[in-house]
Amino acid sequence: MRIDILTLFPEMFSALEHSIVGRAQKSGKIEVNFHNFRDFATNTQKHVDDMPYGGGQGMLLMPQPIFDTMASFPHENARVLMMDPAGRTFDQKFAEELSQESQVVFLCGHYEGFDERIKSLVTDEVSLGDYVLTGGEVAASVMIDATVRLIPDVLGKKASHEDDSFSSGLLEYPQYTRPEDFRGLKVPDVLMSGHHENIRKWRLRESLAKTLRLRPDLLEAYDFSDEEKAMLSDLKAADHAV
Ligand code: SAM
């Protein structure tokens, strides 16, 4: 995947040089290109922002530096994402969708945001969540991290994202590693039984219980199997009995 990032602060993306995303760059599974759109400002002071027409506080990013930056690299079939608190909220499904793309462009705003005409360059306006950040760099870093780990073979052979929270539509079940007994806190017996079917059922039940407790909103959109329906009604009945 080719990733292009339009930003005034490329140094804020140093997190992408490390760990799994860093390795994906080194192995050539992704290529990250930075474009500092200040380099494309045509005025002598290299200003990229100006006051909003009609008045109001803060400065807006002008169209010219961003249009010229976009014209400077190929992106015919790319998804072009504008980082925007008013956009659709980024989630695991969207990360999965992006991970199938061959090129994704991230447009990072600053100051009061973008001149509205810049939106004619983008395919998606995307928000990290319902809060306002100082700039789009942190939001783009999060979206890149969540997307890149879903590209085939980016996670090592021993890791997998299929059971991750949200991938299946449910939260991930609890997990344990050594030791079996840590200061009196014990690993559930079923996980050491070697009985694969019982382990599968325990994990599914725990996933449903955790989702019911922490994120019941996810269950509204979930497509239940008969087994899951029965488990969920057991869990609800047990909850009422307490
Ligand atoms: N005036 C804008 C508004 O009220 O919607 C906020 C501008 S914000 C201070 C500057 C830039 O940070 C935005 O243009 C956007 O690129 C980025 N940004 C801020 N919050 C964000 C969020 N929740 N998700 C994605 N990008 C965000």
mmCIF file of C-alpha atoms and ligand atoms in Angstrom:
data_model
loop_
_atom_site.group_PDB
_atom_site.id
_atom_site.type_symbol
_atom_site.label_atom_id
_atom_site.label_comp_id
_atom_site.label_asym_id
_atom_site.label_seq_id
_atom_site.Cartn_x
_atom_site.Cartn_y
_atom_site.Cartn_z
ATOM 1 C CA MET A 1 0.000 0.000 0.000
ATOM 2 C CA ARG A 2 1.174 3.484 -0.810
ATOM 3 C CA ILE A 3 0.389 6.077 1.884
ATOM 4 C CA ASP A 4 0.707 9.804 1.208
ATOM 5 C CA ILE A 5 0.439 12.265 4.084
ATOM 6 C CA LEU A 6 -0.150 15.990 3.545
ATOM 7 C CA THR A 7 0.974 17.737 6.705
ATOM 8 C CA LEU A 8 2.729 20.813 8.080
ATOM 9 C CA PHE A 9 4.340 18.621 10.765
ATOM 10 C CA PRO A 10 5.844 15.429 9.267
ATOM 11 C CA GLU A 11 7.974 14.976 12.398
ATOM 12 C CA MET A 12 4.785 14.198 14.346
ATOM 13 C CA PHE A 13 4.599 10.848 12.513
ATOM 14 C CA SER A 14 7.730 9.364 14.093
ATOM 15 C CA ALA A 15 5.519 6.730 15.795
ATOM 16 C CA LEU A 16 5.121 5.075 12.373
ATOM 17 C CA GLU A 17 8.853 4.286 12.284
ATOM 18 C CA HIS A 18 8.534 1.770 15.124
ATOM 19 C CA SER A 19 7.107 -1.655 15.892
ATOM 20 C CA ILE A 20 4.795 -3.356 13.381
ATOM 21 C CA VAL A 21 4.178 -0.320 11.140
ATOM 22 C CA GLY A 22 7.928 0.421 11.084
ATOM 23 C CA ARG A 23 8.632 -3.183 10.043
ATOM 24 C CA ALA A 24 5.935 -2.976 7.347
ATOM 25 C CA GLN A 25 7.783 0.024 5.899
ATOM 26 C CA LYS A 26 11.170 -1.691 6.048
ATOM 27 C CA SER A 27 9.861 -4.829 4.354
ATOM 28 C CA GLY A 28 8.180 -2.774 1.602
ATOM 29 C CA LYS A 29 4.583 -3.802 2.464
ATOM 30 C CA ILE A 30 3.801 -0.113 2.814
ATOM 31 C CA GLU A 31 5.483 2.993 1.429
ATOM 32 C CA VAL A 32 4.922 6.261 3.321
ATOM 33 C CA ASN A 33 5.458 9.600 1.551
ATOM 34 C CA PHE A 34 5.257 12.955 3.333
ATOM 35 C CA HIS A 35 4.245 16.164 1.554
ATOM 36 C CA ASN A 36 4.684 19.353 3.536
ATOM 37 C CA PHE A 37 2.208 21.638 1.823
ATOM 38 C CA ARG A 38 4.043 24.722 3.123
ATOM 39 C CA ASP A 39 6.657 23.863 0.446
ATOM 40 C CA PHE A 40 3.970 24.622 -2.165
ATOM 41 C CA ALA A 41 2.936 28.048 -0.829
ATOM 42 C CA THR A 42 3.508 30.631 -3.556
ATOM 43 C CA ASN A 43 3.598 33.754 -1.353
ATOM 44 C CA THR A 44 7.005 35.007 -0.179
ATOM 45 C CA GLN A 45 6.233 34.428 3.534
ATOM 46 C CA LYS A 46 5.210 30.790 2.826
ATOM 47 C CA HIS A 47 1.840 31.317 4.514
ATOM 48 C CA VAL A 48 -0.629 28.461 4.081
ATOM 49 C CA ASP A 49 -3.508 30.001 6.058
ATOM 50 C CA ASP A 50 -5.599 33.155 6.069
ATOM 51 C CA MET A 51 -8.551 34.791 7.854
ATOM 52 C CA PRO A 52 -12.068 33.455 7.161
ATOM 53 C CA TYR A 53 -14.353 35.524 4.924
ATOM 54 C CA GLY A 54 -17.261 36.892 6.950
ATOM 55 C CA GLY A 55 -15.107 37.180 10.048
ATOM 56 C CA GLY A 56 -14.591 34.831 12.940
ATOM 57 C CA GLN A 57 -11.747 33.536 15.018
ATOM 58 C CA GLY A 58 -8.714 31.602 13.819
ATOM 59 C CA MET A 59 -7.086 30.983 10.474
ATOM 60 C CA LEU A 60 -8.150 28.630 7.687
ATOM 61 C CA LEU A 61 -5.937 26.555 5.405
ATOM 62 C CA MET A 62 -5.997 28.059 1.904
ATOM 63 C CA PRO A 63 -6.814 25.897 -1.120
ATOM 64 C CA GLN A 64 -3.794 26.719 -3.312
ATOM 65 C CA PRO A 65 -0.975 24.977 -1.362
ATOM 66 C CA ILE A 66 -3.097 21.845 -0.910
ATOM 67 C CA PHE A 67 -4.347 21.695 -4.528
ATOM 68 C CA ASP A 68 -0.767 22.136 -5.792
ATOM 69 C CA THR A 69 0.570 19.479 -3.415
ATOM 70 C CA MET A 70 -2.073 17.013 -4.590
ATOM 71 C CA ALA A 71 -1.145 17.746 -8.212
ATOM 72 C CA SER A 72 2.502 16.908 -7.450
ATOM 73 C CA PHE A 73 2.086 13.130 -6.985
ATOM 74 C CA PRO A 74 -0.030 10.422 -8.667
ATOM 75 C CA HIS A 75 -3.254 9.498 -6.843
ATOM 76 C CA GLU A 76 -5.828 8.708 -9.557
ATOM 77 C CA ASN A 77 -7.446 5.749 -7.809
ATOM 78 C CA ALA A 78 -6.554 6.670 -4.238
ATOM 79 C CA ARG A 79 -8.870 7.069 -1.251
ATOM 80 C CA VAL A 80 -8.290 10.653 -0.122
ATOM 81 C CA LEU A 81 -9.139 11.117 3.556
ATOM 82 C CA MET A 82 -9.633 14.539 5.080
ATOM 83 C CA MET A 83 -9.011 14.523 8.843
ATOM 84 C CA ASP A 84 -12.109 16.313 10.096
ATOM 85 C CA PRO A 85 -13.907 16.185 13.474
ATOM 86 C CA ALA A 86 -17.200 16.573 11.580
ATOM 87 C CA GLY A 87 -16.551 13.495 9.390
ATOM 88 C CA ARG A 88 -17.743 9.897 9.752
ATOM 89 C CA THR A 89 -16.219 8.245 12.796
ATOM 90 C CA PHE A 90 -13.297 5.948 12.039
ATOM 91 C CA ASP A 91 -13.873 2.339 13.151
ATOM 92 C CA GLN A 92 -12.603 -1.208 12.596
ATOM 93 C CA LYS A 93 -14.875 -1.785 9.580
ATOM 94 C CA PHE A 94 -13.479 1.315 7.899
ATOM 95 C CA ALA A 95 -9.912 0.211 8.729
ATOM 96 C CA GLU A 96 -10.692 -3.158 7.075
ATOM 97 C CA GLU A 97 -12.029 -1.352 4.003
ATOM 98 C CA LEU A 98 -8.938 0.877 3.776
ATOM 99 C CA SER A 99 -6.568 -2.062 4.186
ATOM 100 C CA GLN A 100 -7.790 -3.344 0.776
ATOM 101 C CA GLU A 101 -6.819 -0.121 -1.007
ATOM 102 C CA SER A 102 -3.580 0.272 -2.981
ATOM 103 C CA GLN A 103 -3.182 3.971 -2.080
ATOM 104 C CA VAL A 104 -4.555 6.102 0.754
ATOM 105 C CA VAL A 105 -3.929 9.848 1.110
ATOM 106 C CA PHE A 106 -4.273 11.553 4.514
ATOM 107 C CA LEU A 107 -4.960 15.275 4.559
ATOM 108 C CA CYS A 108 -4.069 16.761 7.951
ATOM 109 C CA GLY A 109 -5.642 20.068 8.922
ATOM 110 C CA HIS A 110 -4.448 22.601 11.455
ATOM 111 C CA TYR A 111 -5.566 25.938 12.918
ATOM 112 C CA GLU A 112 -9.346 26.375 12.384
ATOM 113 C CA GLY A 113 -9.392 23.770 9.623
ATOM 114 C CA PHE A 114 -9.824 23.796 5.836
ATOM 115 C CA ASP A 115 -11.304 26.167 3.274
ATOM 116 C CA GLU A 116 -14.482 24.318 2.209
ATOM 117 C CA ARG A 117 -13.315 24.077 -1.444
ATOM 118 C CA ILE A 118 -10.527 21.665 -0.432
ATOM 119 C CA LYS A 119 -13.288 19.063 0.083
ATOM 120 C CA SER A 120 -13.579 18.729 -3.706
ATOM 121 C CA LEU A 121 -10.258 16.820 -3.566
ATOM 122 C CA VAL A 122 -11.325 14.215 -1.016
ATOM 123 C CA THR A 123 -13.262 10.949 -1.105
ATOM 124 C CA ASP A 124 -13.952 10.717 2.667
ATOM 125 C CA GLU A 125 -14.148 13.127 5.590
ATOM 126 C CA VAL A 126 -13.112 11.126 8.639
ATOM 127 C CA SER A 127 -13.061 11.826 12.365
ATOM 128 C CA LEU A 128 -11.217 10.003 15.113
ATOM 129 C CA GLY A 129 -14.039 10.733 17.565
ATOM 130 C CA ASP A 130 -16.260 13.416 19.003
ATOM 131 C CA TYR A 131 -13.561 15.777 20.268
ATOM 132 C CA VAL A 132 -11.354 18.419 18.669
ATOM 133 C CA LEU A 133 -7.602 17.843 18.307
ATOM 134 C CA THR A 134 -5.090 20.598 17.500
ATOM 135 C CA GLY A 135 -4.308 18.992 14.146
ATOM 136 C CA GLY A 136 -4.956 15.951 11.969
ATOM 137 C CA GLU A 137 -1.565 14.304 12.567
ATOM 138 C CA VAL A 138 -2.498 12.261 15.640
ATOM 139 C CA ALA A 139 -5.779 11.196 14.012
ATOM 140 C CA ALA A 140 -4.014 10.128 10.796
ATOM 141 C CA SER A 141 -1.362 8.203 12.795
ATOM 142 C CA VAL A 142 -4.080 6.245 14.611
ATOM 143 C CA MET A 143 -5.915 5.469 11.361
ATOM 144 C CA ILE A 144 -2.688 4.366 9.633
ATOM 145 C CA ASP A 145 -1.742 2.096 12.546
ATOM 146 C CA ALA A 146 -5.196 0.460 12.674
ATOM 147 C CA THR A 147 -5.238 -0.003 8.873
ATOM 148 C CA VAL A 148 -1.689 -1.238 8.266
ATOM 149 C CA ARG A 149 -1.934 -4.107 10.793
ATOM 150 C CA LEU A 150 -4.843 -5.489 8.718
ATOM 151 C CA ILE A 151 -2.830 -5.706 5.488
ATOM 152 C CA PRO A 152 -2.119 -9.405 4.797
ATOM 153 C CA ASP A 153 1.189 -10.637 6.297
ATOM 154 C CA VAL A 154 1.888 -7.410 8.202
ATOM 155 C CA LEU A 155 1.212 -9.098 11.539
ATOM 156 C CA GLY A 156 3.647 -11.946 12.141
ATOM 157 C CA LYS A 157 2.618 -15.585 11.664
ATOM 158 C CA LYS A 158 1.910 -15.963 15.402
ATOM 159 C CA ALA A 159 -0.386 -12.932 15.566
ATOM 160 C CA SER A 160 -3.856 -12.569 14.167
ATOM 161 C CA HIS A 161 -6.468 -9.871 13.991
ATOM 162 C CA GLU A 162 -9.521 -12.052 13.337
ATOM 163 C CA ASP A 163 -10.358 -12.442 17.044
ATOM 164 C CA ASP A 164 -9.574 -8.810 17.875
ATOM 165 C CA SER A 165 -12.283 -6.712 19.440
ATOM 166 C CA PHE A 166 -14.653 -5.327 16.757
ATOM 167 C CA SER A 167 -13.354 -7.607 13.956
ATOM 168 C CA SER A 168 -16.069 -10.169 14.652
ATOM 169 C CA GLY A 169 -18.556 -7.542 15.843
ATOM 170 C CA LEU A 170 -17.979 -8.527 19.498
ATOM 171 C CA LEU A 171 -15.316 -7.547 22.035
ATOM 172 C CA GLU A 172 -12.435 -9.986 22.420
ATOM 173 C CA TYR A 173 -12.653 -12.637 25.164
ATOM 174 C CA PRO A 174 -10.274 -12.428 28.186
ATOM 175 C CA GLN A 175 -6.817 -13.961 27.661
ATOM 176 C CA TYR A 176 -4.166 -15.311 30.035
ATOM 177 C CA THR A 177 -0.524 -16.332 29.834
ATOM 178 C CA ARG A 178 1.947 -17.836 32.332
ATOM 179 C CA PRO A 179 1.914 -18.326 35.293
ATOM 180 C CA GLU A 180 -1.231 -20.390 36.009
ATOM 181 C CA ASP A 181 -1.492 -18.808 39.456
ATOM 182 C CA PHE A 182 -0.265 -15.254 39.913
ATOM 183 C CA ARG A 183 -0.535 -14.144 43.561
ATOM 184 C CA GLY A 184 -3.709 -16.175 43.974
ATOM 185 C CA LEU A 185 -5.250 -14.954 40.690
ATOM 186 C CA LYS A 186 -5.866 -18.152 38.726
ATOM 187 C CA VAL A 187 -6.275 -18.906 35.035
ATOM 188 C CA PRO A 188 -9.737 -20.467 34.370
ATOM 189 C CA ASP A 189 -9.459 -24.292 34.406
ATOM 190 C CA VAL A 190 -11.109 -24.675 30.995
ATOM 191 C CA LEU A 191 -8.185 -22.928 29.262
ATOM 192 C CA MET A 192 -5.783 -25.583 30.536
ATOM 193 C CA SER A 193 -8.101 -28.518 29.833
ATOM 194 C CA GLY A 194 -6.903 -29.006 26.239
ATOM 195 C CA HIS A 195 -10.597 -29.504 25.300
ATOM 196 C CA HIS A 196 -10.868 -27.346 22.158
ATOM 197 C CA GLU A 197 -14.662 -27.335 21.925
ATOM 198 C CA ASN A 198 -15.093 -26.328 25.571
ATOM 199 C CA ILE A 199 -12.479 -23.597 25.123
ATOM 200 C CA ARG A 200 -14.256 -22.303 22.016
ATOM 201 C CA LYS A 201 -17.608 -22.192 23.877
ATOM 202 C CA TRP A 202 -16.053 -20.502 26.932
ATOM 203 C CA ARG A 203 -14.439 -17.830 24.754
ATOM 204 C CA LEU A 204 -17.643 -17.163 22.852
ATOM 205 C CA ARG A 205 -19.642 -16.876 26.077
ATOM 206 C CA GLU A 206 -17.029 -14.539 27.603
ATOM 207 C CA SER A 207 -16.998 -12.421 24.438
ATOM 208 C CA LEU A 208 -20.771 -12.078 24.555
ATOM 209 C CA ALA A 209 -20.754 -11.344 28.304
ATOM 210 C CA LYS A 210 -18.055 -8.680 27.942
ATOM 211 C CA THR A 211 -19.844 -7.030 25.014
ATOM 212 C CA LEU A 212 -23.160 -7.081 26.905
ATOM 213 C CA ARG A 213 -21.501 -5.479 29.941
ATOM 214 C CA LEU A 214 -19.255 -2.881 28.248
ATOM 215 C CA ARG A 215 -20.673 -2.206 24.763
ATOM 216 C CA PRO A 216 -24.308 -3.380 24.510
ATOM 217 C CA ASP A 217 -24.711 -1.014 21.508
ATOM 218 C CA LEU A 218 -22.553 -3.418 19.425
ATOM 219 C CA LEU A 219 -25.091 -6.221 19.942
ATOM 220 C CA GLU A 220 -27.807 -4.213 18.180
ATOM 221 C CA ALA A 221 -26.017 -4.574 14.829
ATOM 222 C CA TYR A 222 -24.684 -8.102 15.444
ATOM 223 C CA ASP A 223 -25.807 -11.046 13.315
ATOM 224 C CA PHE A 224 -26.275 -13.846 15.915
ATOM 225 C CA SER A 225 -25.955 -17.569 15.225
ATOM 226 C CA ASP A 226 -28.480 -19.818 17.034
ATOM 227 C CA GLU A 227 -25.756 -20.829 19.491
ATOM 228 C CA GLU A 228 -24.958 -17.194 20.258
ATOM 229 C CA LYS A 229 -28.646 -16.322 20.671
ATOM 230 C CA ALA A 230 -29.049 -19.105 23.238
ATOM 231 C CA MET A 231 -25.888 -18.063 25.107
ATOM 232 C CA LEU A 232 -26.984 -14.430 25.211
ATOM 233 C CA SER A 233 -30.415 -15.250 26.587
ATOM 234 C CA ASP A 234 -28.706 -17.428 29.283
ATOM 235 C CA LEU A 235 -26.431 -14.526 30.152
ATOM 236 C CA LYS A 236 -29.354 -12.089 30.380
ATOM 237 C CA ALA A 237 -31.350 -14.525 32.521
ATOM 238 C CA ALA A 238 -28.327 -15.018 34.850
ATOM 239 C CA ASP A 239 -27.966 -11.237 35.087
ATOM 240 C CA HIS A 240 -31.630 -10.838 36.088
ATOM 241 C CA ALA A 241 -31.318 -13.638 38.649
ATOM 242 C CA VAL A 242 -28.526 -11.760 40.516
HETATM 243 N N1 SAM B 1 -12.739 24.314 13.549
HETATM 244 C C1 SAM B 1 -12.771 22.901 13.365
HETATM 245 C C2 SAM B 1 -14.124 22.363 13.817
HETATM 246 O O1 SAM B 1 -14.714 22.914 14.720
HETATM 247 O O2 SAM B 1 -14.557 21.334 13.253
HETATM 248 C C3 SAM B 1 -11.669 22.209 14.171
HETATM 249 C C4 SAM B 1 -10.316 22.435 13.620
HETATM 250 S S1 SAM B 1 -9.088 21.522 14.467
HETATM 251 C C5 SAM B 1 -8.527 22.625 15.688
HETATM 252 C C6 SAM B 1 -7.768 21.484 13.308
HETATM 253 C C7 SAM B 1 -7.656 20.214 12.496
HETATM 254 O O3 SAM B 1 -7.388 19.139 13.346
HETATM 255 C C8 SAM B 1 -8.842 19.805 11.696
HETATM 256 O O4 SAM B 1 -8.939 20.500 10.469
HETATM 257 C C9 SAM B 1 -8.599 18.327 11.481
HETATM 258 O O5 SAM B 1 -7.725 18.081 10.399
HETATM 259 C C10 SAM B 1 -7.897 17.943 12.768
HETATM 260 N N2 SAM B 1 -8.801 17.326 13.753
HETATM 261 C C11 SAM B 1 -9.244 17.869 14.905
HETATM 262 N N3 SAM B 1 -10.035 17.039 15.564
HETATM 263 C C12 SAM B 1 -10.114 15.914 14.825
HETATM 264 C C13 SAM B 1 -10.808 14.682 14.968
HETATM 265 N N4 SAM B 1 -11.589 14.423 16.014
HETATM 266 N N5 SAM B 1 -10.656 13.750 14.006
HETATM 267 C C14 SAM B 1 -9.884 13.978 12.916
HETATM 268 N N6 SAM B 1 -9.199 15.141 12.723
HETATM 269 C C15 SAM B 1 -9.314 16.093 13.662
#
